[in-house]
Short mmCIF file of C-alpha atoms and ligand atoms in Angstrom, two decimals:
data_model
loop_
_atom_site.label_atom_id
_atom_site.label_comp_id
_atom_site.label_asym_id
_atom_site.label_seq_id
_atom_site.Cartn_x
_atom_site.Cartn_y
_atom_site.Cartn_z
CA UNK A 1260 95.71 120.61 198.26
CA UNK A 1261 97.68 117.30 199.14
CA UNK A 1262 99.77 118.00 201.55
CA UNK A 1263 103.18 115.27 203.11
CA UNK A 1264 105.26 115.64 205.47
CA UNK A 1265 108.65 114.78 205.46
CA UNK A 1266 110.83 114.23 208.23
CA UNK A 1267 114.57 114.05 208.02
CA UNK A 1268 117.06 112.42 210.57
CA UNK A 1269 120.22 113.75 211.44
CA UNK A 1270 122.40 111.52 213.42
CA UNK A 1271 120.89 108.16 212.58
CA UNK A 1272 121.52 108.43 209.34
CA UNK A 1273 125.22 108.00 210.19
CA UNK A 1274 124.54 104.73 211.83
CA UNK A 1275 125.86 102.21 208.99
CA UNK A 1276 124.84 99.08 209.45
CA UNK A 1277 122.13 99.34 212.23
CA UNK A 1278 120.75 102.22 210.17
CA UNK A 1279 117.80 99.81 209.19
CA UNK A 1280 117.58 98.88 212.93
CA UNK A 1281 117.12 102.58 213.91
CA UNK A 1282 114.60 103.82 210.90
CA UNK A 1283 111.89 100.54 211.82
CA UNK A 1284 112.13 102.17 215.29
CA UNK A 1285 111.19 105.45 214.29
CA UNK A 1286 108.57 104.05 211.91
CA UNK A 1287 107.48 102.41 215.08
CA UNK A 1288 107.19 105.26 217.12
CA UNK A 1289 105.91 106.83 214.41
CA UNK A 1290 103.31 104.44 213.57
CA UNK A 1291 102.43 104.24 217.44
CA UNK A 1292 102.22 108.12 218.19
CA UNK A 1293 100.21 109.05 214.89
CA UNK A 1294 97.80 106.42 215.77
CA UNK A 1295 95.13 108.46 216.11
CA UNK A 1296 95.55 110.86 213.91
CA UNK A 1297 94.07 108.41 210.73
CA UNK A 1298 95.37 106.74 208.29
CA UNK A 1299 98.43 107.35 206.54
CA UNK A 1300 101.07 105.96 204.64
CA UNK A 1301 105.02 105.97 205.64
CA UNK A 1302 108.00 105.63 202.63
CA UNK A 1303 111.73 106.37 202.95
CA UNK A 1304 114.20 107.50 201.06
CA UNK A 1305 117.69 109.19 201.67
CA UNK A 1306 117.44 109.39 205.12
CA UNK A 1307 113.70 110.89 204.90
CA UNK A 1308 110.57 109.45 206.21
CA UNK A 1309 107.53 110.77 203.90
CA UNK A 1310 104.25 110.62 205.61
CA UNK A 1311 101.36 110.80 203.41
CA UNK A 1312 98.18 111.34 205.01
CA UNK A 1313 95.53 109.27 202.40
CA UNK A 1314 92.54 110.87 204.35
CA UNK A 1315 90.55 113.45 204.87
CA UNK A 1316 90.28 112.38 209.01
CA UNK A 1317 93.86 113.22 208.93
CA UNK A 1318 94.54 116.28 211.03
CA UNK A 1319 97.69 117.59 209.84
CA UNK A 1320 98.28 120.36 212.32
CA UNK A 1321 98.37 117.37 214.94
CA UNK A 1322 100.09 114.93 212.63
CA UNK A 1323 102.77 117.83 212.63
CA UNK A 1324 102.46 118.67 216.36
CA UNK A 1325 102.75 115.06 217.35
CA UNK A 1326 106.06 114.09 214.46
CA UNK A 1327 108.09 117.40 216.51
CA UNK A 1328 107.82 115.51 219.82
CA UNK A 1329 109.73 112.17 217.88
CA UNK A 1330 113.01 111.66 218.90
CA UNK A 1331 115.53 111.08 216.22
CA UNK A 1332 113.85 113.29 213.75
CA UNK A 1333 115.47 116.38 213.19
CA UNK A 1334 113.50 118.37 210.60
CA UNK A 1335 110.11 118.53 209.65
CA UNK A 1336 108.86 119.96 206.33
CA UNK A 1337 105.38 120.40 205.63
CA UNK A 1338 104.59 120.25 201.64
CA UNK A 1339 102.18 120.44 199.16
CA UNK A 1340 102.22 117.63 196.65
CA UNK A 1341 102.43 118.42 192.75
CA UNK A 1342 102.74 116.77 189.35
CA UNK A 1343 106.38 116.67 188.00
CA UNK A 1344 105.36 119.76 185.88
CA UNK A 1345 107.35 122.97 185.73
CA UNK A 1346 103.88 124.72 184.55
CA UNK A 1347 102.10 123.34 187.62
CA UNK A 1348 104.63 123.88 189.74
CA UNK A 1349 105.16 127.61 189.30
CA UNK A 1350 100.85 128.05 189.19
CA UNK A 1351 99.93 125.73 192.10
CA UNK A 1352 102.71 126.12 195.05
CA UNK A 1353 102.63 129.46 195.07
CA UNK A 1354 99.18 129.95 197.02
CA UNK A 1355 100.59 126.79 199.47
CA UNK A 1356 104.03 129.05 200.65
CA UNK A 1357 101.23 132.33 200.66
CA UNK A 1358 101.45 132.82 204.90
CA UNK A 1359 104.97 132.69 204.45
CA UNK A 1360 106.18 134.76 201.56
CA UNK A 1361 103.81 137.41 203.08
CA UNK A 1362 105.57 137.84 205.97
CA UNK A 1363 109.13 137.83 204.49
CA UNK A 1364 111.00 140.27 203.40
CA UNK A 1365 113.40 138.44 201.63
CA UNK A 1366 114.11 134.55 200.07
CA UNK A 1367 115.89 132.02 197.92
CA UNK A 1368 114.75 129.05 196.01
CA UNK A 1369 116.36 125.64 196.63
CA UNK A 1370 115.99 122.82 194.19
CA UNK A 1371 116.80 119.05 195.16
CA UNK A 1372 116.40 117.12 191.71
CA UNK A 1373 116.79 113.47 192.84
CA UNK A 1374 114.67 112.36 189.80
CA UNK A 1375 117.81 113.07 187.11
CA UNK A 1376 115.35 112.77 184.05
CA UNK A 1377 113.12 115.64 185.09
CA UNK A 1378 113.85 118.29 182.24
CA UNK A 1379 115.04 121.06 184.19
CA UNK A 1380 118.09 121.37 186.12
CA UNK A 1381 118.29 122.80 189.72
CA UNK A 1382 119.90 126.22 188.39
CA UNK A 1383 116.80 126.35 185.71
CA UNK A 1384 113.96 125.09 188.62
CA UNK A 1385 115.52 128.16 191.22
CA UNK A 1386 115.34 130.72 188.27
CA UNK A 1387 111.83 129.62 187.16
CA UNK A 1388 110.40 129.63 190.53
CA UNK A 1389 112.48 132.33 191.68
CA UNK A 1390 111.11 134.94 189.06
CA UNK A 1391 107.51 133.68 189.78
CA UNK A 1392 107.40 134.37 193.39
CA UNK A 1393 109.03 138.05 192.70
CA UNK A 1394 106.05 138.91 190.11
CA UNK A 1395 103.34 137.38 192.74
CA UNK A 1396 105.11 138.66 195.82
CA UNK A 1397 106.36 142.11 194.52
CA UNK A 1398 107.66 143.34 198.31
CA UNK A 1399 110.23 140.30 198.31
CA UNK A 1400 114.10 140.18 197.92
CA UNK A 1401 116.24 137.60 196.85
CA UNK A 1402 118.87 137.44 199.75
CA UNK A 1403 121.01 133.64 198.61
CA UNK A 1404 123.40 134.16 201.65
CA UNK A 1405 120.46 134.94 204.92
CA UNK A 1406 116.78 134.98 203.68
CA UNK A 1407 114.45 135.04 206.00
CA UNK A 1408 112.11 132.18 203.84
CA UNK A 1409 113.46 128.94 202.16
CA UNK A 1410 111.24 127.95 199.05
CA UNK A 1411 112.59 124.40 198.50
CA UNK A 1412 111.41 122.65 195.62
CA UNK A 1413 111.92 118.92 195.47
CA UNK A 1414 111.25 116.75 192.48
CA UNK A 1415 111.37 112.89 193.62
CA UNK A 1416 110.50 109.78 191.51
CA UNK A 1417 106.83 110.34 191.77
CA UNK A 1418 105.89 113.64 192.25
CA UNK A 1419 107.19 116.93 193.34
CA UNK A 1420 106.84 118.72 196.46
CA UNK A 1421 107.08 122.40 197.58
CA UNK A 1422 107.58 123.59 200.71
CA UNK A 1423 108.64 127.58 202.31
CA UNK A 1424 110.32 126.27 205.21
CA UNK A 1425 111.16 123.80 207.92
CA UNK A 1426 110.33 123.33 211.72
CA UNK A 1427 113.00 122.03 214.58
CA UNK A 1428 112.38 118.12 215.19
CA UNK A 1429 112.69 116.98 218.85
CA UNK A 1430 116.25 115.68 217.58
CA UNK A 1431 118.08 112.80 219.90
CA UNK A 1432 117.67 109.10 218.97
CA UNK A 1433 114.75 106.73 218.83
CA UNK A 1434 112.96 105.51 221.93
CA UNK A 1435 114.26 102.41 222.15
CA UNK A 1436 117.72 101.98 220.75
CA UNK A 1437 119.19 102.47 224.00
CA UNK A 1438 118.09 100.24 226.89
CA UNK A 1439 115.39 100.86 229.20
CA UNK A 1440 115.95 102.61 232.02
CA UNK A 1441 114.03 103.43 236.00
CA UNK A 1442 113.64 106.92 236.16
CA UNK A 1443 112.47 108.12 239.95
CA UNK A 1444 109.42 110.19 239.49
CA UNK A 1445 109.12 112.71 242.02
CA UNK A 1446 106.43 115.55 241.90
CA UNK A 1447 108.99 118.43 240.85
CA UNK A 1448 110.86 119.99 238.22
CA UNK A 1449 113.54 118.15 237.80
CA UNK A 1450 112.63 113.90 237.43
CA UNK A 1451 110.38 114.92 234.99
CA UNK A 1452 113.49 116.68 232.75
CA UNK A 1453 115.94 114.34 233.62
CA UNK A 1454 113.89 111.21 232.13
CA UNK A 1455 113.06 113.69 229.28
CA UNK A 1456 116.57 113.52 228.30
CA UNK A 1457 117.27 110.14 229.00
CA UNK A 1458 114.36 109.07 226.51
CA UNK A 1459 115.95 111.67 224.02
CA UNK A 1460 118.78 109.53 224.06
CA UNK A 1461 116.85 106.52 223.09
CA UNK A 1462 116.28 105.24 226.59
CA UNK A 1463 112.46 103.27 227.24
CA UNK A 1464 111.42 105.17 230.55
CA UNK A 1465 109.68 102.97 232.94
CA UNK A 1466 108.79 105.45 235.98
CA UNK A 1467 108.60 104.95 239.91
CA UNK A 1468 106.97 106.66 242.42
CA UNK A 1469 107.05 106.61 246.11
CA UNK A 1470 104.38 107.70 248.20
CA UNK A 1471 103.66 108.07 251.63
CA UNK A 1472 99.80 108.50 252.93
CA UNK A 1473 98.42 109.78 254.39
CA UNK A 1474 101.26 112.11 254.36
CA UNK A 1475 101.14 112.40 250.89
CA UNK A 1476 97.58 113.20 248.97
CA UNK A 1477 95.91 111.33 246.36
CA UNK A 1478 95.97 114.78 244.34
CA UNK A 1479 99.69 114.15 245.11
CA UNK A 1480 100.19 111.02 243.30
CA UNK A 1481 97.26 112.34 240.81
CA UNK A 1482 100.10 115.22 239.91
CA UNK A 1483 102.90 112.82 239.39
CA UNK A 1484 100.59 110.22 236.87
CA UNK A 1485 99.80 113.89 235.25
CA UNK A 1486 103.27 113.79 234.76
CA UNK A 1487 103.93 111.03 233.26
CA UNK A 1488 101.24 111.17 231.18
CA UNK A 1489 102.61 114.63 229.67
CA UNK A 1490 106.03 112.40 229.33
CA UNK A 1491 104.63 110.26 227.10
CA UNK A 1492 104.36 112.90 224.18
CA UNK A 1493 108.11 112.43 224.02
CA UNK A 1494 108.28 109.10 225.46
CA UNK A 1495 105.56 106.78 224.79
CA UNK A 1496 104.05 104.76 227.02
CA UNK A 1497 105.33 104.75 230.54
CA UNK A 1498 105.13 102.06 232.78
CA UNK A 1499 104.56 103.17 236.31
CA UNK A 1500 104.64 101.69 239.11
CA UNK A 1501 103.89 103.65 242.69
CA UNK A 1502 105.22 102.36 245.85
CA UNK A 1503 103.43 102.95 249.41
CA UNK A 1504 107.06 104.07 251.42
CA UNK A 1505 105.31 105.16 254.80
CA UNK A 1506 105.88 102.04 256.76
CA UNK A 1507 109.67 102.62 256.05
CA UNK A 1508 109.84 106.19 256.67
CA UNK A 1509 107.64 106.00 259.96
CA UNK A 1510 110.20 103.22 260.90
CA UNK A 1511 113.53 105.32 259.60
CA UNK A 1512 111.84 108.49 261.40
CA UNK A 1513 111.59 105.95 265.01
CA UNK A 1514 114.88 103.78 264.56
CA UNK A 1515 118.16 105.73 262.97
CA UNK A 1516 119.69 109.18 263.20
CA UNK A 1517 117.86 112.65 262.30
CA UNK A 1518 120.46 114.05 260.15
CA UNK A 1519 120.68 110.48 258.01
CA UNK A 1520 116.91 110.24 257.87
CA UNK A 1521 117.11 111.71 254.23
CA UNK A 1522 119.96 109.90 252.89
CA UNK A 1523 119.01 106.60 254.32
CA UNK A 1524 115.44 107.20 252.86
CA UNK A 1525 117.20 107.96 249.31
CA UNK A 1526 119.04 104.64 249.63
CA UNK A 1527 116.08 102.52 250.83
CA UNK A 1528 114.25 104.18 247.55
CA UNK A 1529 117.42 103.28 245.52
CA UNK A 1530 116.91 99.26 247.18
CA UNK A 1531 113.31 99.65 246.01
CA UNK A 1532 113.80 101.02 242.19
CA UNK A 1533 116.78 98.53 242.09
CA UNK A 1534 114.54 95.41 242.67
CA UNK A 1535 111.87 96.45 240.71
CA UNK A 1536 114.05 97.53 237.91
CA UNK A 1537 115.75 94.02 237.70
CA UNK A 1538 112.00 92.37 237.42
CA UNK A 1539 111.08 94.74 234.84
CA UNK A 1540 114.30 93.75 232.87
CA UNK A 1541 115.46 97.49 233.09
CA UNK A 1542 119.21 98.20 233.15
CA UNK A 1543 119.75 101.71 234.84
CA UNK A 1544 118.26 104.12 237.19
CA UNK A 1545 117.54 107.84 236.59
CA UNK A 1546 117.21 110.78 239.05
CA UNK A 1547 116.81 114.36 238.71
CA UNK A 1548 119.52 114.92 241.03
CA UNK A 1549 121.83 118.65 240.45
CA UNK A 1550 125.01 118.83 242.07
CA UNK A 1551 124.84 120.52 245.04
CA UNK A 1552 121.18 121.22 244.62
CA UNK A 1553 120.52 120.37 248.13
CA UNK A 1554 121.97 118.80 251.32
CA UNK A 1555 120.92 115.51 249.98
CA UNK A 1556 122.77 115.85 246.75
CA UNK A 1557 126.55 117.26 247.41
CA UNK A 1558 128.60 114.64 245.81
CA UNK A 1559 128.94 113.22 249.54
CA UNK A 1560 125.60 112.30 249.69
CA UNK A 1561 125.45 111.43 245.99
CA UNK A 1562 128.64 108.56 246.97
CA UNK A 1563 126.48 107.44 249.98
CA UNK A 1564 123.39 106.99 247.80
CA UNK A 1565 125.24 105.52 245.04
CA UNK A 1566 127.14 102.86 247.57
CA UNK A 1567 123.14 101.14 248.09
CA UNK A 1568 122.85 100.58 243.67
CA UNK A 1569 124.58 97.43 241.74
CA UNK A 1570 123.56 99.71 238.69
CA UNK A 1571 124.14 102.68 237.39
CA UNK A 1572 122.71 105.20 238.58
CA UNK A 1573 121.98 108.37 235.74
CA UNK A 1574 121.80 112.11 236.44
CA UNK A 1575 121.36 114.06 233.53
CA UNK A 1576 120.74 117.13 235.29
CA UNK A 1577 123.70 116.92 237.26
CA UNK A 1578 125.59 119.95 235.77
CA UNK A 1579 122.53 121.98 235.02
CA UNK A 1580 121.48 124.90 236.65
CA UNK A 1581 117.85 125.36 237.98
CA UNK A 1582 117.20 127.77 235.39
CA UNK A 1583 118.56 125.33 232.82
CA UNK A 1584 116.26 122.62 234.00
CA UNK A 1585 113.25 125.01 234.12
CA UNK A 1586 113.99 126.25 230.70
CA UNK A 1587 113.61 122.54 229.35
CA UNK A 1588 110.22 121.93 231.94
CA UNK A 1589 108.74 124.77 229.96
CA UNK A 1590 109.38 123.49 226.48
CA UNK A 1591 107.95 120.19 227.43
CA UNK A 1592 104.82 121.93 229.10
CA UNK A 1593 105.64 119.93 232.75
CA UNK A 1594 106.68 122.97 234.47
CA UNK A 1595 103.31 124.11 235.38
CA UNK A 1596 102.16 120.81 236.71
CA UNK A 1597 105.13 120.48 238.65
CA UNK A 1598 104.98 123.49 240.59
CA UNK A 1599 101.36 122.77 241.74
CA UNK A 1600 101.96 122.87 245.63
CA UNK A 1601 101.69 119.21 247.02
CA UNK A 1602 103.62 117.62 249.19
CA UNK A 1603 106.05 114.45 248.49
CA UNK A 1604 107.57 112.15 250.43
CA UNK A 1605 110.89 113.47 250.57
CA UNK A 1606 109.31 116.23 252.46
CA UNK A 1607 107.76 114.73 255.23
CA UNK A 1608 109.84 114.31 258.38
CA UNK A 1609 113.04 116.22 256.81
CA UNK A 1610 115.38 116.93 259.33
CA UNK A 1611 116.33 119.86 260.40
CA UNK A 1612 120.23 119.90 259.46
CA UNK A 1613 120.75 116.91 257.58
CA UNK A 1614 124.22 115.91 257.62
CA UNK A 1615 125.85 117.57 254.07
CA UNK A 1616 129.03 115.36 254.50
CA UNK A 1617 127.67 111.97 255.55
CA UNK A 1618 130.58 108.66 254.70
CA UNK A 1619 129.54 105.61 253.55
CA UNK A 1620 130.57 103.88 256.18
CA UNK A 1621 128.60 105.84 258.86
CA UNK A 1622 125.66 105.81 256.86
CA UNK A 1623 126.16 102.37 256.17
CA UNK A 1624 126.16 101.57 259.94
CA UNK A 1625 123.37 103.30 260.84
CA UNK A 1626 121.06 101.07 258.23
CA UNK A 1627 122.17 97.76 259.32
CA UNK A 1628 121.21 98.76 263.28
CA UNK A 1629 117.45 98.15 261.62
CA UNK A 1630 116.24 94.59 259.49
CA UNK A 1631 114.58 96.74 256.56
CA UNK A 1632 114.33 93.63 254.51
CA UNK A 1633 110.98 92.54 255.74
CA UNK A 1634 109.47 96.18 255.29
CA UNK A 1635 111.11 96.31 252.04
CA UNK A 1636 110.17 93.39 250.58
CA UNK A 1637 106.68 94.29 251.54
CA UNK A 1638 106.84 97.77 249.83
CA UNK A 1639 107.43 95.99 246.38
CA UNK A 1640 105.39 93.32 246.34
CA UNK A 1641 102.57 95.97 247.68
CA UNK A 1642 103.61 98.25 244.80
CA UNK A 1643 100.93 98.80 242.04
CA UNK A 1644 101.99 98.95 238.58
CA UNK A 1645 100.48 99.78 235.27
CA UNK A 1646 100.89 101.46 231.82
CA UNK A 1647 100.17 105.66 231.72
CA UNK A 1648 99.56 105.48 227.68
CA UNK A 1649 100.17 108.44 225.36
CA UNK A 1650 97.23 109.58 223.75
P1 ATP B 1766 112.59 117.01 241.70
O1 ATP B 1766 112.36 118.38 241.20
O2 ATP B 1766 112.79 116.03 240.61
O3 ATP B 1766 111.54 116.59 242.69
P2 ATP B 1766 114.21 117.90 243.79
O4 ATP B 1766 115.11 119.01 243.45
O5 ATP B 1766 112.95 118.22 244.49
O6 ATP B 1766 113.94 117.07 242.47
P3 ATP B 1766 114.75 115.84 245.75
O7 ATP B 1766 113.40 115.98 246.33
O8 ATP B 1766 115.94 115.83 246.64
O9 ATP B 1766 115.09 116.91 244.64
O10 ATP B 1766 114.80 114.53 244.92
C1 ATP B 1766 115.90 114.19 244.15
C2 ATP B 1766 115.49 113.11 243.19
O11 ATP B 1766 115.01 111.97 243.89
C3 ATP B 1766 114.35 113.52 242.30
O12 ATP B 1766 114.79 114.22 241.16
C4 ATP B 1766 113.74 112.18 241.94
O13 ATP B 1766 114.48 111.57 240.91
C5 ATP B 1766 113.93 111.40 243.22
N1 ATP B 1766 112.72 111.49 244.08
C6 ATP B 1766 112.44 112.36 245.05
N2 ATP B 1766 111.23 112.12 245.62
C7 ATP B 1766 110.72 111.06 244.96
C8 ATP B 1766 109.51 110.31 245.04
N3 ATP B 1766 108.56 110.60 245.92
N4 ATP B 1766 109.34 109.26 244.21
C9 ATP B 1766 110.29 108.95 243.30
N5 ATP B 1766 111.45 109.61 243.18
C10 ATP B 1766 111.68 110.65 243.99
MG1 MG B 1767 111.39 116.86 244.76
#
């Protein structure tokens, strides 16, 4: 049976005049993430997106799989496609919404009748389909206030779709309405989140890495472009660019004081992303820094780091808890990559009490009794760039 999926937005719709603006993004991303899933038509219409696959190459599963992962979209409905015909209605849906009426216990039947000429009204369509599904499905309740399935029936201007039910879109805004943005990819948990939610606020993520060899492990980096790559199912493409940091931390290590080592590194990193970010026309930096998390990030340290940016610097994780954070790496399947055991950068040549309550001034100090500019300079024009695609 022909089957379209329909996708409704939530908060976009209450955009007004850039409303336009925000649906040709998600057609975009749309049209960009489904790319290889055939071909397939898009329409809109009161603040839905219909996507019609006109194939049989279309893969629907993955159409679906690939839609929930769209930011902006909020609900997802899978249905089969009928003639505006009350007879075909009631004989043909009911073998589509099978899996689900099985498993329910009880149900209600919803009726949207945008097409005002179609001879039934909603009352008529719930009471018609509602009395068909209890003969077919004899176990079944009508429950109007909590069912456990919603039969919805919809009759547009063409045709009429039925579906039993609706899945949880990735929600946010589209990638893209909000600026572009660095986000400091480390090999852990939390980066990987914290550009998660930046992109789910519309943010482009470009993505840096800093790496340190032979401290650091080509499996190392290999886990951090693995990454990226499983960003890109919410993001898109990711430009990444991976910056060779030993020369400065060799020289940090040999030149200013053990218990700065890490915040200095963090603000030499900061310098880095900074430059790079203004070349790449990017407007903010993101980190997947939690308050208090470790010595490096007490809000001390966090003022000290923050005293190296001219931009602004973004920690979405900031109030979270570990737990919180790990509870979002699982849903977007980079926890298990990220706790692969190799080392990064920020782990080689910690100290062994790094100062928890550094001041700007001290830290400050302690960078300008080195000339970092040749070294850094050389880090980003050394720095290798290029696009991790989503596939
Ligand atoms: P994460 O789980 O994201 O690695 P973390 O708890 O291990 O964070 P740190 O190692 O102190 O914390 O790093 C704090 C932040 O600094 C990271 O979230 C990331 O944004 C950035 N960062 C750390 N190491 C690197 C790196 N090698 N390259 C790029 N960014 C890094
Ligand atoms: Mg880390």
């Amino acid at each position: 049976m022909n089957e379209i999926i329909l996708c409704k937005y939530g908060e976009i719709a209450l955009k007004g005049l850039n409303k336009s603006t925000f649906e040709s993004m998600m057609v975009q991303s749309i049209k960009r993430r489904l790319r290889n899933c055939g071909q397939f038509r898009i329409t809109k219409a009161q603040s839905t997106l219909y996507i019609e696959p006109l194939n049989e190459d279309c893969d629907v599963d993955e159409m679906v799989d690939k839609l929930s992962k769209i930011f902006g979209i909020v609900k997802i409905c899978r249905c089969c496609i009928l003639e505006k015909d009350m007879n075909e209605i009631l004989t043909k849906s009911l073998g589509y919404i099978e899996d689900e009426m099985e498993t329910a216990r009880t149900f209600k039947v919803d009726a949207k009748r945008s097409d005002k000429k179609f001879p039934l009204k909603s009352p008529e369509i719930c009471r018609e389909m509602g009395g068909a599904i209890l003969e077919r499905f004899p176990h079944l309740k009508v429950d109007v206030h909590n069912p456990d399935v919603t039969v919805t029936v919809e009759i547009r201007e063409q045709k009429a779709y039925v579906h039993a039910g609706q899945i949880d879109g990735a929600g946010g805004i589209p990638v893209g309405s909000s600026g572009k943005a660095m986000l400091l990819l480390s090999g852990g948990i939390d980066s990987p989140v914290a550009g998660y939610m930046m992109a789910r606020r519309g943010a482009v993520i470009d993505a840096i890495h800093f790496e340190a060899p032979p401290y650091t492990s080509e499996r190392a980096k290999m886990k951090v472009e693995k990454l990226a790559k499983l960003m890109t199912a919410y993001c898109g493409d990711i430009k990444f660019h991976c910056v060779p940091f030993t020369e400065i931390q060799e020289t940090l290590r040999d030149n200013c004081p053990e218990e700065l080592f890490t915040i200095l590194m963090r603000r030499l990193m900061m310098e880095i992303a900074q430059r790079i970010a203004q070349a790449e026309d990017v407007q903010a930096l993101v980190t997947g820094e939690s308050l208090g998390q470790v010595a490096s990030q007490t809000m001390y340290a966090m003022v000290c780091t923050d005293a190296a940016c001219r931009m602004p610097v973004f920690r979405p994780c900031v109030g979270m808890d570990k737990s919180e954070i790990v509870e979002i790496a699982r849903k977007i399947n980079t926890f298990e990559t990220s706790i692969l055991p190799y080392e990064d950068c920020c782990t080689v040549f910690t100290p062994k009490h790094p100062k928890t309550r550094p001041t700007v001034e001290e830290v400050e100090a302690a960078q300008s009794s080195y000339d970092f500019e040749p070294l850094l300079q050389k880090a980003v024009s050394e720095t290798q760039s290029y696009i991790i695609k989503n596939d």
